[in-house]
mmCIF file of C-alpha atoms and ligand atoms in Angstrom:
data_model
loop_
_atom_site.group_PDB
_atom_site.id
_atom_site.type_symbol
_atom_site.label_atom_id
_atom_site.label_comp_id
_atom_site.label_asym_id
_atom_site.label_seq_id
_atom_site.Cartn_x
_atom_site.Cartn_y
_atom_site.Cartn_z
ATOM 1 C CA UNK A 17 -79.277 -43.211 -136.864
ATOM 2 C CA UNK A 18 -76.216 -45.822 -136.608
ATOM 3 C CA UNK A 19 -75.506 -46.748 -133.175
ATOM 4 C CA UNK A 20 -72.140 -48.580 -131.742
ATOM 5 C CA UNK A 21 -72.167 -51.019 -128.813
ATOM 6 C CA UNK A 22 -70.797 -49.253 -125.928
ATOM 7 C CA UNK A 23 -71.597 -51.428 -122.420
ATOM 8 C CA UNK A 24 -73.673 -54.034 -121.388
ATOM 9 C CA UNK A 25 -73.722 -54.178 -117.610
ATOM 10 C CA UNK A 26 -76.483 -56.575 -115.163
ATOM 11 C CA UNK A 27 -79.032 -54.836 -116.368
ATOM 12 C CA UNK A 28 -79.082 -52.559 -119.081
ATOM 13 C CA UNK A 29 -77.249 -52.548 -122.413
ATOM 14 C CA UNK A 30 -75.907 -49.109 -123.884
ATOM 15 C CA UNK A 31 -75.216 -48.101 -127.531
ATOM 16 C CA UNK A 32 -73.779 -44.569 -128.351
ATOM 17 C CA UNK A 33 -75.519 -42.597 -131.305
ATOM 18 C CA UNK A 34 -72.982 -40.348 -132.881
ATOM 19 C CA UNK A 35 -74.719 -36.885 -131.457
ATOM 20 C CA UNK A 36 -73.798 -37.312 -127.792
ATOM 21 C CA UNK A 37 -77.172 -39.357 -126.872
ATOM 22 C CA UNK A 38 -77.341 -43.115 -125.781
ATOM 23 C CA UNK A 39 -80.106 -45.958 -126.573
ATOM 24 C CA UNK A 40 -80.302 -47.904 -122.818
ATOM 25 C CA UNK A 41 -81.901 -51.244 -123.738
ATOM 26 C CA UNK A 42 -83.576 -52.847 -120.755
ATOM 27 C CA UNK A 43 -82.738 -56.571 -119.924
ATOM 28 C CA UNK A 44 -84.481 -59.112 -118.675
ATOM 29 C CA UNK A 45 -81.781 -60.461 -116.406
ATOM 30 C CA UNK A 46 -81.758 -60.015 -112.697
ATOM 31 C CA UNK A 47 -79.151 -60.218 -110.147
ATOM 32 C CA UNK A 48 -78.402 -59.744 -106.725
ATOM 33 C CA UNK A 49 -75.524 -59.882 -103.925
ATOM 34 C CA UNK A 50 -73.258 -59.075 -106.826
ATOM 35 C CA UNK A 51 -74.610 -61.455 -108.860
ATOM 36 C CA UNK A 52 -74.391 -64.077 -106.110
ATOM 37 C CA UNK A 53 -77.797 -65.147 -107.176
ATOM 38 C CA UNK A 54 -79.097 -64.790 -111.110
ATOM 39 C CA UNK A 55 -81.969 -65.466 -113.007
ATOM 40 C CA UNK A 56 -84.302 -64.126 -116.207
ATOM 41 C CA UNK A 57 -87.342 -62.580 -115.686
ATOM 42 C CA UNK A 58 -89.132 -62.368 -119.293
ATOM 43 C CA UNK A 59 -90.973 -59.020 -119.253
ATOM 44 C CA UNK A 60 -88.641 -57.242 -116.763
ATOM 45 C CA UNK A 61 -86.893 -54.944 -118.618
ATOM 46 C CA UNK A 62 -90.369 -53.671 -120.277
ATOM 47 C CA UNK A 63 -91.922 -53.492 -116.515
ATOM 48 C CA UNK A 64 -88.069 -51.575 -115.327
ATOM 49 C CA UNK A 65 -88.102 -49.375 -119.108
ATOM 50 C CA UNK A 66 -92.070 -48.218 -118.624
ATOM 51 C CA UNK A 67 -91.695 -47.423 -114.584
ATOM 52 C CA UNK A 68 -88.200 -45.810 -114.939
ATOM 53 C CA UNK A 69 -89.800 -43.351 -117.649
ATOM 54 C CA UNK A 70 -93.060 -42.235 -115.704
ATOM 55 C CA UNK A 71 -90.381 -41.634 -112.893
ATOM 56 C CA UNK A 72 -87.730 -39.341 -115.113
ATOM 57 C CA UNK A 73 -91.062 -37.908 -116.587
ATOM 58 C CA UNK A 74 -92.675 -36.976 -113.228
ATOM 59 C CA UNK A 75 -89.079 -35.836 -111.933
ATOM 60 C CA UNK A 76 -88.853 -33.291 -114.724
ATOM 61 C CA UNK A 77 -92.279 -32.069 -113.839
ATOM 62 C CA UNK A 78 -90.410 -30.422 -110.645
ATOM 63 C CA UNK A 79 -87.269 -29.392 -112.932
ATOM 64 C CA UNK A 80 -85.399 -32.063 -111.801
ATOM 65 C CA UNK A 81 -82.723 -32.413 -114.876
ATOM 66 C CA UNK A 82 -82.217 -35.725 -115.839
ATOM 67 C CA UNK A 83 -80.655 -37.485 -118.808
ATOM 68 C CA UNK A 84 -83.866 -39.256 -119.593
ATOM 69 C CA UNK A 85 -84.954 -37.753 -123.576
ATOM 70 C CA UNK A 86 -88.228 -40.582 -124.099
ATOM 71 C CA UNK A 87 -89.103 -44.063 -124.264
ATOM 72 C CA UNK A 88 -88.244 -45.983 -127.387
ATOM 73 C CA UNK A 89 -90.248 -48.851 -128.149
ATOM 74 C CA UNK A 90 -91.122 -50.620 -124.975
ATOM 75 C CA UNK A 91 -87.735 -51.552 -123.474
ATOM 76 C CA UNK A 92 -85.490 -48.667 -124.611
ATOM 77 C CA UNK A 93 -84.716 -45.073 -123.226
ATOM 78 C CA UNK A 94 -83.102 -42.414 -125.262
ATOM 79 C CA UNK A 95 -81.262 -40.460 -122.934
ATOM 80 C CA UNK A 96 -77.983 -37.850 -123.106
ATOM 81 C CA UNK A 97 -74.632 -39.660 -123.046
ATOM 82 C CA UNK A 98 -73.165 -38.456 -119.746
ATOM 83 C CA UNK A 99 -69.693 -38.871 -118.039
ATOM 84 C CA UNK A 100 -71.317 -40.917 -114.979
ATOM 85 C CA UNK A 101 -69.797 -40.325 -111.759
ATOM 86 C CA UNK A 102 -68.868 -43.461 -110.220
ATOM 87 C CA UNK A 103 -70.453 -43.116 -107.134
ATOM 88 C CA UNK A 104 -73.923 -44.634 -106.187
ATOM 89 C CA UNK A 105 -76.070 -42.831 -104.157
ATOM 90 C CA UNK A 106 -78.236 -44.565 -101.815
ATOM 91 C CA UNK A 107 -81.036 -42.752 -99.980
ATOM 92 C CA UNK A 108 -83.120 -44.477 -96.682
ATOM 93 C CA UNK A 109 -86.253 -43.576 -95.085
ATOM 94 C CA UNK A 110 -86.653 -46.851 -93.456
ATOM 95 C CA UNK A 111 -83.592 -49.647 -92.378
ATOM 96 C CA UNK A 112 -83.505 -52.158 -94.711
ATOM 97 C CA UNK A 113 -80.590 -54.258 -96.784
ATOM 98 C CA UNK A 114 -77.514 -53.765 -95.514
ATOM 99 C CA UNK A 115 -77.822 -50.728 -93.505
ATOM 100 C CA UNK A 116 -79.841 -52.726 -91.464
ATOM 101 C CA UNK A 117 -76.880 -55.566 -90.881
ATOM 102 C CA UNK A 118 -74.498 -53.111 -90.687
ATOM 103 C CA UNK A 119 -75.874 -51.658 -87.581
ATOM 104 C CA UNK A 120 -78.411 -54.176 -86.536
ATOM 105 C CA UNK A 121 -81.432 -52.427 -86.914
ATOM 106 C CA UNK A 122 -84.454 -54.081 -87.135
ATOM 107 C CA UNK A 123 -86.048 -53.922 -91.162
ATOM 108 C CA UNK A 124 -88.437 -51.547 -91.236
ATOM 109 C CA UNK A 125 -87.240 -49.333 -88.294
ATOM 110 C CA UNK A 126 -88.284 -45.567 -89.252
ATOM 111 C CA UNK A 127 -85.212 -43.159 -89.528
ATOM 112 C CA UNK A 128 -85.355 -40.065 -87.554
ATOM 113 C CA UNK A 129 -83.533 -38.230 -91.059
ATOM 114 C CA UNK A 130 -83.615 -38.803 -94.048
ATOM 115 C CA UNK A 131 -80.150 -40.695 -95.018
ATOM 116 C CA UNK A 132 -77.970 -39.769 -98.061
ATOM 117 C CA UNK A 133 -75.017 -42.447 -98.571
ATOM 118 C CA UNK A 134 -72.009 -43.027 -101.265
ATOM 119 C CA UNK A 135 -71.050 -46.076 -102.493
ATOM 120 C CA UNK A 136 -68.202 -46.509 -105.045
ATOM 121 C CA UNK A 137 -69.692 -48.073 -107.929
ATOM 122 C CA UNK A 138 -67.290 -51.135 -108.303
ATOM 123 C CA UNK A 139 -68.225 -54.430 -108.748
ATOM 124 C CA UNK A 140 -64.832 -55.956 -108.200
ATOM 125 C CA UNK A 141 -65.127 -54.293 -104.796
ATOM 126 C CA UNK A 142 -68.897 -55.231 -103.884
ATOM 127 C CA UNK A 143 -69.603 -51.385 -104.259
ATOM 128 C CA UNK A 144 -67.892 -50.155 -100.614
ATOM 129 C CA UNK A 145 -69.029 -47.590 -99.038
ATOM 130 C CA UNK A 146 -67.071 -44.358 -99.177
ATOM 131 C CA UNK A 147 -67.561 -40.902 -97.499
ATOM 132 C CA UNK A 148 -67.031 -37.395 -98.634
ATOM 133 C CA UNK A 149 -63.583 -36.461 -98.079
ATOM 134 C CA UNK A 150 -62.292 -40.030 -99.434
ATOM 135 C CA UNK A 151 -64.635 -39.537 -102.926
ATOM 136 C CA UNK A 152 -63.100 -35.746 -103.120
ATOM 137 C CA UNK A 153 -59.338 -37.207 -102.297
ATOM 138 C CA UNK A 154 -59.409 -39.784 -104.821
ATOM 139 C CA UNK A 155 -61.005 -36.998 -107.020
ATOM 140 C CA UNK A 156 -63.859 -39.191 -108.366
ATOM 141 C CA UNK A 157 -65.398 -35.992 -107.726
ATOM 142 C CA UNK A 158 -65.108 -32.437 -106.260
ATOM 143 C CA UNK A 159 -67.263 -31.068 -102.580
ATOM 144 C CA UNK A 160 -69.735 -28.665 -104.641
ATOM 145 C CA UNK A 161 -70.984 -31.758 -107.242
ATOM 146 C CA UNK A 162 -71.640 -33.856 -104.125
ATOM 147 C CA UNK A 163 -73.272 -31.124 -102.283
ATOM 148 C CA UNK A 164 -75.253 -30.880 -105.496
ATOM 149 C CA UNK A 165 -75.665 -34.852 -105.761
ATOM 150 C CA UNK A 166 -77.214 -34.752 -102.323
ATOM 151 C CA UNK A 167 -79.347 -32.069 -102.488
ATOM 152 C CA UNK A 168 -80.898 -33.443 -105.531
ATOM 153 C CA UNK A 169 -81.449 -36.875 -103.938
ATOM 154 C CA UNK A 170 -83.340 -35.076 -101.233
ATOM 155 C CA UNK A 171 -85.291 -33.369 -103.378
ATOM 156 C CA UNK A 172 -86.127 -36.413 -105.681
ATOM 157 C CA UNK A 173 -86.830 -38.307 -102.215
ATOM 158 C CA UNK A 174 -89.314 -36.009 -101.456
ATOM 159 C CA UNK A 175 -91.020 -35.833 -104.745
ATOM 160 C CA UNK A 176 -91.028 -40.150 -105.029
ATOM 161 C CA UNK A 177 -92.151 -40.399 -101.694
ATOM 162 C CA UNK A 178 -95.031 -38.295 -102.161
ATOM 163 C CA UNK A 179 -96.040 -40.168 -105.193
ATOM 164 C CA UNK A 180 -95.925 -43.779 -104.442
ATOM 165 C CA UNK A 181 -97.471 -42.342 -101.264
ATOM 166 C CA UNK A 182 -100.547 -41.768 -103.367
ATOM 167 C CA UNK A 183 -100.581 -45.024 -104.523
ATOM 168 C CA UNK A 184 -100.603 -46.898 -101.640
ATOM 169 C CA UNK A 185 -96.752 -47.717 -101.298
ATOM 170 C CA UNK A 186 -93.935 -46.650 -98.773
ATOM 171 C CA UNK A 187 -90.342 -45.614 -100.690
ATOM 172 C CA UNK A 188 -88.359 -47.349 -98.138
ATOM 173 C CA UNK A 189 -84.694 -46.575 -100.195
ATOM 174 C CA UNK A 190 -83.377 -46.393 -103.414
ATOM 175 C CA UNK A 191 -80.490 -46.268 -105.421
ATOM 176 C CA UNK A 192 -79.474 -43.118 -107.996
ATOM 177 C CA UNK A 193 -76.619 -42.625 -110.160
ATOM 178 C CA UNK A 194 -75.475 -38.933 -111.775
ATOM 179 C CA UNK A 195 -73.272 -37.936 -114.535
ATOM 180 C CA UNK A 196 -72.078 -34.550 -116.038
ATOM 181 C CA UNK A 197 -72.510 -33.797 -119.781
ATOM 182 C CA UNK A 198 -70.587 -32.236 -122.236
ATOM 183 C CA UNK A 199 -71.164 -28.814 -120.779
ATOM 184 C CA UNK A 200 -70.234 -30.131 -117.029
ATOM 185 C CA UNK A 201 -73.534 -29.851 -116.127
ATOM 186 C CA UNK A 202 -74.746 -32.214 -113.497
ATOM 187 C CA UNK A 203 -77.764 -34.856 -114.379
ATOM 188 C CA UNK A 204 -79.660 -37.462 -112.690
ATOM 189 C CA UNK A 205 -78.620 -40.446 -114.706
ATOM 190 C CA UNK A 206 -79.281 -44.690 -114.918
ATOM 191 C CA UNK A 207 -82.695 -46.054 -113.957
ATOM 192 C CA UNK A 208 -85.341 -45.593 -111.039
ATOM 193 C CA UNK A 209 -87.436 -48.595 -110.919
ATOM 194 C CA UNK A 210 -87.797 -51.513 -108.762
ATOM 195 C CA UNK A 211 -84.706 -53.116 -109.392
ATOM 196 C CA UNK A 212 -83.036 -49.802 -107.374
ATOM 197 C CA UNK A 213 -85.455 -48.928 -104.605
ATOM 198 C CA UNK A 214 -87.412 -50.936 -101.986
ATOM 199 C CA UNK A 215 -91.768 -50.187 -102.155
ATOM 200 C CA UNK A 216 -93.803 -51.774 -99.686
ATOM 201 C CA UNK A 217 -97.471 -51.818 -99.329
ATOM 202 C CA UNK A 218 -98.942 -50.499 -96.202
ATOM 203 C CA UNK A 219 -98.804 -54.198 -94.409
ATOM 204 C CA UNK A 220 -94.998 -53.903 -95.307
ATOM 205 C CA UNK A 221 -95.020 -56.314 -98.557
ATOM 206 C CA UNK A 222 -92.574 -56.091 -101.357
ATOM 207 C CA UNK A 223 -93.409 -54.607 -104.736
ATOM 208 C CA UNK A 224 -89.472 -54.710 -105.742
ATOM 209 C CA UNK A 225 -86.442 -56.646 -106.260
ATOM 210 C CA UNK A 226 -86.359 -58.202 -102.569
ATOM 211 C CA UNK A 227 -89.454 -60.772 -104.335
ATOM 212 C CA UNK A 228 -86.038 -62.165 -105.632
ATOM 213 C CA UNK A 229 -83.325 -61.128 -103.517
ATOM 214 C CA UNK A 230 -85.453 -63.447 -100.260
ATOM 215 C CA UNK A 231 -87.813 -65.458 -102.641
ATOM 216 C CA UNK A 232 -90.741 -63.662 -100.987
ATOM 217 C CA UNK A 233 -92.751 -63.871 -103.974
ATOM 218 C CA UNK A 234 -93.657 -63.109 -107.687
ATOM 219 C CA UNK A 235 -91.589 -60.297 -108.930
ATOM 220 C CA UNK A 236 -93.389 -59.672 -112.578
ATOM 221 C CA UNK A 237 -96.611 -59.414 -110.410
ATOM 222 C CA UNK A 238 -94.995 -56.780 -108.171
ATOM 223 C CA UNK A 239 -93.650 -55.174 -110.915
ATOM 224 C CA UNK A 240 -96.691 -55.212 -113.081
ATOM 225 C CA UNK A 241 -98.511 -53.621 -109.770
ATOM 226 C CA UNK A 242 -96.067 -50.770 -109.950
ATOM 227 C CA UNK A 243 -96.231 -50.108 -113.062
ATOM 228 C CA UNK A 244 -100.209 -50.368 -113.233
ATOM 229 C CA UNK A 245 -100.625 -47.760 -110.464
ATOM 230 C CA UNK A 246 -98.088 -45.247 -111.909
ATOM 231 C CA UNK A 247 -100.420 -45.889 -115.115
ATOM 232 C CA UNK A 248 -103.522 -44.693 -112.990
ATOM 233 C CA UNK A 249 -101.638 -41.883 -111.100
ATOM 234 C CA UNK A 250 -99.916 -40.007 -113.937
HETATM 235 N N1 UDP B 300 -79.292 -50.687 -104.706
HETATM 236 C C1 UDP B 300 -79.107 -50.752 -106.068
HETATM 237 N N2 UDP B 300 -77.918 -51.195 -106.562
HETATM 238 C C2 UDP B 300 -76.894 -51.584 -105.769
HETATM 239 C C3 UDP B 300 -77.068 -51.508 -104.376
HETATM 240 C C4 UDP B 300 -78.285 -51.056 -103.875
HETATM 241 O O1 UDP B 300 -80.000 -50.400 -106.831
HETATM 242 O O2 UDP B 300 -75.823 -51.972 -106.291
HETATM 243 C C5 UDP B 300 -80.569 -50.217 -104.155
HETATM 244 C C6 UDP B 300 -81.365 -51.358 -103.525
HETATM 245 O O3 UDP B 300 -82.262 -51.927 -104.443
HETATM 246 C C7 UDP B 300 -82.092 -50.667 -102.406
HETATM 247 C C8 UDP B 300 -81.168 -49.512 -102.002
HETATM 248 O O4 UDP B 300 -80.306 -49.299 -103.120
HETATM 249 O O5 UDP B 300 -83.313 -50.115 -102.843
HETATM 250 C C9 UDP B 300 -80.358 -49.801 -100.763
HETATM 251 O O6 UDP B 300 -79.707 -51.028 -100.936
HETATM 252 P P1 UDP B 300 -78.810 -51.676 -99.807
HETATM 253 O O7 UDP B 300 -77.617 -50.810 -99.573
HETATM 254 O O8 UDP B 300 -79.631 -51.992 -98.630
HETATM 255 O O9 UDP B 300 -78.192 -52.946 -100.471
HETATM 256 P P2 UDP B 300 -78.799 -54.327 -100.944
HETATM 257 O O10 UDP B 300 -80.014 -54.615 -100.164
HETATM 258 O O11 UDP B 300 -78.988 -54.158 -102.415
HETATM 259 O O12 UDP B 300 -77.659 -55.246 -100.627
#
């Protein structure tokens, strides 16, 4: 099938195909403090394609509906085209990142809740944070898709946590994105792999993109880790 360019952001390219579905093509590229600080990993966007697929795969074990369809090749993802809503949703189980300078809480502090934040997805911003009745007054989006948005982030919380849990690593945060398809119905969109969430080991070491964010360490190795205990788990 013919497919036309249709976005290339930091980390992913995107091509439509002409019956509503996407090809996401997985760079290499990494970048952080909004692209403060860049660099090419070779291998990454196989590591990100291959983890971000067991994840989508295991979420739709627990009907979780997602716009993932299957892994193409090694670095691409078939997936629904959606209308993404441009809000990111960031959910913490520990302090890290910037919750952790906003409030000065010590990284690694354990949360007494779960916590379920919006960010508006805009670059030329640095991706502010925004709360509910702002996001519904600027009608990115209405009260019952965010109630929706955050109850599945809860849900998909509960289901990663569990998992990497079996493996050996602590989901600390991560980052998820949604969009509505053609029908308005609401899916769990973008990528979940360790470019978007924060996995430590049990003597609080980094398996994610903080190996580049703090030069802590070798991020294809903490990748490759990742991916090789998902292989053994799933
Ligand atoms: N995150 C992301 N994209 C962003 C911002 C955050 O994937 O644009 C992820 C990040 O990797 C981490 C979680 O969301 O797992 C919380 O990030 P935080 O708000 O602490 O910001 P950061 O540390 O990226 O500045």
């Amino acid at each position: 099938m013919n497919s036309l360019f249709l976005y290339e952001g930091k980390a992913k390219k995107v091509f439509q195909y002409t019956d509503n579905t996407v090809m996401i093509f997985f760079k290499d590229d990494a970048t952080a403090g909004n692209r403060a600080k860049e660099a090419v990993f070779k291998g990454k966007g196989e590591l990100n394609a291959s983890i971000s697929a067991k994840l989508f795969e295991h979420l739709h074990k627990y009907s979780i509906d997602t716009h993932f369809i299957e892994l193409n090749g090694k670095r691409e993802h078939h997936c629904h085209q959606l209308n993404i809503i441009p809000i990111e949703v960031v959910v913490r189980n520990r302090a890290a990142g910037t919750f952790s300078k906003r409030y000065s809480v010590e990284t690694g502090t354990t949360l007494r809740n779960v916590v379920v934040e919006w960010c508006l997805k805009d670059d030329a911003l640095a991706d502010p944070p925004i709360c509910d009745d702002a996001i519904v007054a600027l009608g990115i989006t209405d009260v019952v898709t965010l109630n929706n948005m955050r109850a599945t982030s809860i849900s998909v919380n509960n289901i990663l946590t569990q998992l990497f849990r079996r493996v050996g690593l602590q989901l600390v945060d991560f980052k998820l994105e949604f969009g509505l398809n053609e029908e308005g119905k609401l899916l769990l969109a973008d990528e979940i792999c360790p470019d978007t969430m924060r996995l430590w080991n049990n003597q609080n070491e980094s398996f994610d993109k903080d190996l580049f964010r703090n030069d802590s360490g070798d991020l294809l190795a903490g990748y490759r880790k990742v991916e090789e205990l998902l292989i053994n788990t799933l």
